[in-house]
Amino acid sequence: LGSTPVTAAMAAAMPAGSILSVGGSEEGAERLSHKEVEQRRREKAKLYFDELRALLPCGAESKFDKNTILQNTIAMIKQLQAELDYQREMKPGAKRSATLPTSHDYRASFDVTRQPLCFCGLDGVVWHSNSAFCNLLGYPKAEADGLSLLSSTASSDSDASSQHWQRLISSGMCNSAFYCHLIRKDSQQVMVNMDLNLIHKRNQPYCFLVAVNPTS
């Protein structure tokens, strides 16, 4: 009877309580259906995130939350796009739109920006630095390139800083930021917020782009 449609004549002959009970069971069935749909949606979303996690360098065993997985995925896609753009640019006879920046444009922008920046190897040794970075630490460019940022970190922050660098490489995450004191060439210490961005090449950790933000 529960599945029989309630006609107007039947409703007139039924007590009010019976009508409510019939309507209530239909609403309960509808709510259950919504729950099933939501459960399937969640299960499908979990499968997608597990697949994304498996594609990241950190591997399927990572414990990253969904926001971190999306953040790292976006960063990896951007890096892959940059590698593809560079390879296209390097092909003999490749034509490039006049409105798109070239590698030379990026290098020039890197040097003139007021943000202290440098590229470092996985060991923390500076490969290439810009003028703002050299000015912050008081080194001429010839001396800044080849400087070890880990060795230039104050002894009080050295262990914690080294752990941040190593954790970023081993975890597969793309960036990390922390505060530490860097030692200038004149032996003065400057407090900075060091922003490490791990760059991957062929899906493997390759180097760091480091942004050094003085706190005062």
Tab-separated table of C-alpha atoms in Angstrom:
chain	number	residue	atom	x	y	z
A	1	LEU	CA	0.000	0.000	0.000
A	2	GLY	CA	2.874	2.316	0.703
A	3	SER	CA	3.664	2.485	-3.008
A	4	THR	CA	0.033	3.123	-4.111
A	5	PRO	CA	-0.580	6.742	-5.215
A	6	VAL	CA	-2.925	8.678	-2.891
A	7	THR	CA	-5.852	9.991	-4.932
A	8	ALA	CA	-8.136	12.850	-3.879
A	9	ALA	CA	-10.958	10.390	-3.046
A	10	MET	CA	-8.642	8.235	-0.976
A	11	ALA	CA	-7.298	11.253	0.820
A	12	ALA	CA	-10.819	12.359	1.735
A	13	ALA	CA	-11.547	8.927	3.234
A	14	MET	CA	-8.252	8.661	5.132
A	15	PRO	CA	-7.528	10.219	8.511
A	16	ALA	CA	-5.159	13.163	8.509
A	17	GLY	CA	-2.523	11.179	10.386
A	18	SER	CA	-2.477	8.544	7.670
A	19	ILE	CA	-1.826	11.153	4.991
A	20	LEU	CA	1.111	12.552	6.954
A	21	SER	CA	2.573	9.108	7.455
A	22	VAL	CA	2.410	8.363	3.732
A	23	GLY	CA	3.962	11.711	2.834
A	24	GLY	CA	6.629	11.224	5.476
A	25	SER	CA	7.705	7.891	4.008
A	26	GLU	CA	8.017	9.462	0.538
A	27	GLU	CA	10.170	12.285	1.947
A	28	GLY	CA	12.297	9.727	3.775
A	29	ALA	CA	12.836	7.819	0.542
A	30	GLU	CA	13.767	11.062	-1.222
A	31	ARG	CA	16.236	11.994	1.534
A	32	LEU	CA	17.789	8.545	1.320
A	33	SER	CA	18.189	8.962	-2.429
A	34	HIS	CA	19.987	12.295	-1.914
A	35	LYS	CA	22.290	10.652	0.617
A	36	GLU	CA	23.157	7.923	-1.859
A	37	VAL	CA	23.908	10.472	-4.563
A	38	GLU	CA	26.085	12.491	-2.181
A	39	GLN	CA	27.927	9.366	-1.056
A	40	ARG	CA	28.678	8.395	-4.651
A	41	ARG	CA	29.858	11.939	-5.393
A	42	ARG	CA	32.239	11.812	-2.432
A	43	GLU	CA	33.546	8.392	-3.455
A	44	LYS	CA	34.188	9.608	-7.001
A	45	ALA	CA	35.916	12.765	-5.723
A	46	LYS	CA	38.124	10.616	-3.477
A	47	LEU	CA	39.136	8.489	-6.474
A	48	TYR	CA	40.102	11.620	-8.408
A	49	PHE	CA	42.186	12.989	-5.536
A	50	ASP	CA	43.869	9.616	-5.005
A	51	GLU	CA	44.760	9.573	-8.707
A	52	LEU	CA	46.172	13.109	-8.487
A	53	ARG	CA	48.164	12.177	-5.380
A	54	ALA	CA	49.662	9.180	-7.210
A	55	LEU	CA	50.781	11.413	-10.101
A	56	LEU	CA	52.686	13.823	-7.826
A	57	PRO	CA	56.366	13.204	-7.000
A	58	CYS	CA	55.421	12.554	-3.364
A	59	GLY	CA	53.621	9.385	-4.472
A	60	ALA	CA	50.413	7.693	-3.399
A	61	GLU	CA	51.576	7.270	0.211
A	62	SER	CA	51.511	11.000	1.018
A	63	LYS	CA	49.104	12.319	3.651
A	64	PHE	CA	48.461	15.715	2.042
A	65	ASP	CA	45.011	17.234	2.394
A	66	LYS	CA	42.960	18.042	-0.696
A	67	ASN	CA	43.986	21.716	-0.831
A	68	THR	CA	47.676	20.781	-0.752
A	69	ILE	CA	47.158	18.185	-3.494
A	70	LEU	CA	45.447	20.780	-5.710
A	71	GLN	CA	48.142	23.373	-4.961
A	72	ASN	CA	50.954	20.974	-5.857
A	73	THR	CA	49.118	19.783	-8.970
A	74	ILE	CA	48.696	23.352	-10.232
A	75	ALA	CA	52.388	24.061	-9.586
A	76	MET	CA	53.433	20.909	-11.449
A	77	ILE	CA	51.227	21.769	-14.441
A	78	LYS	CA	52.724	25.269	-14.600
A	79	GLN	CA	56.243	23.835	-14.515
A	80	LEU	CA	55.421	21.359	-17.285
A	81	GLN	CA	53.924	24.152	-19.376
A	82	ALA	CA	57.075	26.236	-18.868
A	83	GLU	CA	59.269	23.307	-19.962
A	84	LEU	CA	57.151	22.768	-23.086
A	85	ASP	CA	57.265	26.480	-23.940
A	86	TYR	CA	61.041	26.492	-23.543
A	87	GLN	CA	61.454	23.419	-25.750
A	88	ARG	CA	59.269	24.968	-28.453
A	89	GLU	CA	61.292	28.173	-28.278
A	90	MET	CA	64.558	26.278	-28.662
A	91	LYS	CA	63.467	24.360	-31.757
A	92	PRO	CA	65.272	25.514	-34.918
A	93	GLY	CA	63.079	27.808	-36.981
A	94	ALA	CA	60.473	28.149	-34.226
A	95	LYS	CA	58.356	31.268	-34.584
A	96	ARG	CA	57.272	33.160	-31.517
A	97	SER	CA	54.559	35.768	-31.177
A	98	ALA	CA	55.918	39.274	-30.687
A	99	THR	CA	53.517	39.749	-27.760
A	100	LEU	CA	54.877	36.794	-25.770
A	101	PRO	CA	57.926	37.247	-23.500
A	102	THR	CA	61.121	35.449	-24.474
A	103	SER	CA	63.641	33.747	-22.198
A	104	HIS	CA	65.705	36.933	-22.402
A	105	ASP	CA	62.712	38.915	-21.148
A	106	TYR	CA	62.341	36.603	-18.154
A	107	ARG	CA	66.045	36.851	-17.300
A	108	ALA	CA	65.928	40.652	-17.530
A	109	SER	CA	62.822	40.802	-15.332
A	110	PHE	CA	64.453	38.461	-12.808
A	111	ASP	CA	67.402	40.824	-12.418
A	112	VAL	CA	65.523	44.132	-12.212
A	113	THR	CA	62.749	43.112	-9.802
A	114	ARG	CA	63.033	44.531	-6.282
A	115	GLN	CA	62.211	41.128	-4.795
A	116	PRO	CA	65.437	39.392	-3.622
A	117	LEU	CA	65.534	36.157	-5.635
A	118	CYS	CA	67.970	33.387	-6.396
A	119	PHE	CA	68.077	29.942	-7.942
A	120	CYS	CA	69.742	27.310	-5.765
A	121	GLY	CA	70.721	23.706	-6.212
A	122	LEU	CA	69.202	21.069	-3.953
A	123	ASP	CA	72.255	21.519	-1.699
A	124	GLY	CA	71.395	25.191	-1.099
A	125	VAL	CA	74.266	26.603	-3.189
A	126	VAL	CA	73.258	29.692	-5.169
A	127	TRP	CA	73.345	29.202	-8.945
A	128	HIS	CA	72.077	32.595	-9.991
A	129	SER	CA	70.975	35.631	-7.998
A	130	ASN	CA	69.481	39.011	-8.819
A	131	SER	CA	70.665	42.454	-7.782
A	132	ALA	CA	68.175	42.766	-4.913
A	133	PHE	CA	69.456	39.521	-3.390
A	134	CYS	CA	73.080	40.673	-3.663
A	135	ASN	CA	72.248	44.028	-2.080
A	136	LEU	CA	70.391	42.375	0.795
A	137	LEU	CA	73.366	40.213	1.757
A	138	GLY	CA	76.011	42.759	0.795
A	139	TYR	CA	77.823	40.565	-1.736
A	140	PRO	CA	78.883	41.450	-5.281
A	141	LYS	CA	77.223	39.166	-7.797
A	142	ALA	CA	80.421	37.250	-8.502
A	143	GLU	CA	80.569	36.238	-4.822
A	144	ALA	CA	76.827	35.742	-4.294
A	145	ASP	CA	76.665	33.103	-7.019
A	146	GLY	CA	78.212	30.046	-5.397
A	147	LEU	CA	77.251	31.104	-1.867
A	148	SER	CA	75.673	28.436	0.341
A	149	LEU	CA	72.433	29.683	1.865
A	150	LEU	CA	72.578	26.940	4.480
A	151	SER	CA	76.073	28.013	5.545
A	152	SER	CA	74.915	31.646	5.511
A	153	THR	CA	72.123	30.898	7.977
A	154	ALA	CA	72.761	31.894	11.602
A	155	SER	CA	73.778	28.961	13.802
A	156	SER	CA	70.697	29.444	15.991
A	157	ASP	CA	68.459	28.763	12.960
A	158	SER	CA	70.703	26.371	11.042
A	159	ASP	CA	69.161	23.040	12.105
A	160	ALA	CA	65.549	24.143	11.659
A	161	SER	CA	66.357	25.736	8.298
A	162	SER	CA	68.084	22.590	7.041
A	163	GLN	CA	65.054	20.512	8.046
A	164	HIS	CA	62.776	22.759	5.963
A	165	TRP	CA	64.990	22.287	2.889
A	166	GLN	CA	65.237	18.510	3.273
A	167	ARG	CA	61.566	18.038	4.130
A	168	LEU	CA	60.547	19.886	0.989
A	169	ILE	CA	62.721	17.627	-1.188
A	170	SER	CA	61.628	14.364	0.431
A	171	SER	CA	57.922	15.131	0.824
A	172	GLY	CA	57.227	16.137	-2.763
A	173	MET	CA	55.616	19.410	-1.722
A	174	CYS	CA	56.242	22.420	-3.953
A	175	ASN	CA	56.832	25.268	-1.518
A	176	SER	CA	57.531	26.152	2.078
A	177	ALA	CA	58.163	29.386	3.970
A	178	PHE	CA	59.886	29.998	7.298
A	179	TYR	CA	61.698	32.710	9.258
A	180	CYS	CA	65.437	32.663	9.846
A	181	HIS	CA	68.466	34.939	10.232
A	182	LEU	CA	70.901	35.219	7.320
A	183	ILE	CA	74.470	36.409	7.785
A	184	ARG	CA	75.544	39.259	5.529
A	185	LYS	CA	79.076	39.669	4.200
A	186	ASP	CA	79.731	42.305	6.902
A	187	SER	CA	78.763	39.657	9.526
A	188	GLN	CA	75.540	41.480	10.403
A	189	GLN	CA	72.428	39.318	10.681
A	190	VAL	CA	69.179	40.096	8.869
A	191	MET	CA	65.848	38.509	9.750
A	192	VAL	CA	64.049	37.193	6.649
A	193	ASN	CA	61.036	35.199	5.614
A	194	MET	CA	62.557	32.603	3.290
A	195	ASP	CA	60.145	31.283	0.675
A	196	LEU	CA	61.387	28.058	-0.928
A	197	ASN	CA	59.831	26.932	-4.207
A	198	LEU	CA	60.920	23.499	-5.393
A	199	ILE	CA	61.217	23.210	-9.173
A	200	HIS	CA	60.846	19.792	-10.767
A	201	LYS	CA	62.355	18.658	-14.021
A	202	ARG	CA	61.113	15.461	-15.656
A	203	ASN	CA	59.015	14.941	-12.521
A	204	GLN	CA	62.085	14.944	-10.249
A	205	PRO	CA	63.300	17.641	-7.794
A	206	TYR	CA	65.737	19.831	-9.737
A	207	CYS	CA	66.428	23.125	-7.961
A	208	PHE	CA	64.928	25.873	-5.797
A	209	LEU	CA	63.661	29.326	-6.622
A	210	VAL	CA	64.176	31.207	-3.358
A	211	ALA	CA	62.481	34.473	-2.443
A	212	VAL	CA	64.083	36.205	0.530
A	213	ASN	CA	61.834	38.776	2.202
A	214	PRO	CA	63.448	40.970	4.871
A	215	THR	CA	61.098	41.494	7.816
A	216	SER	CA	62.264	45.030	8.602
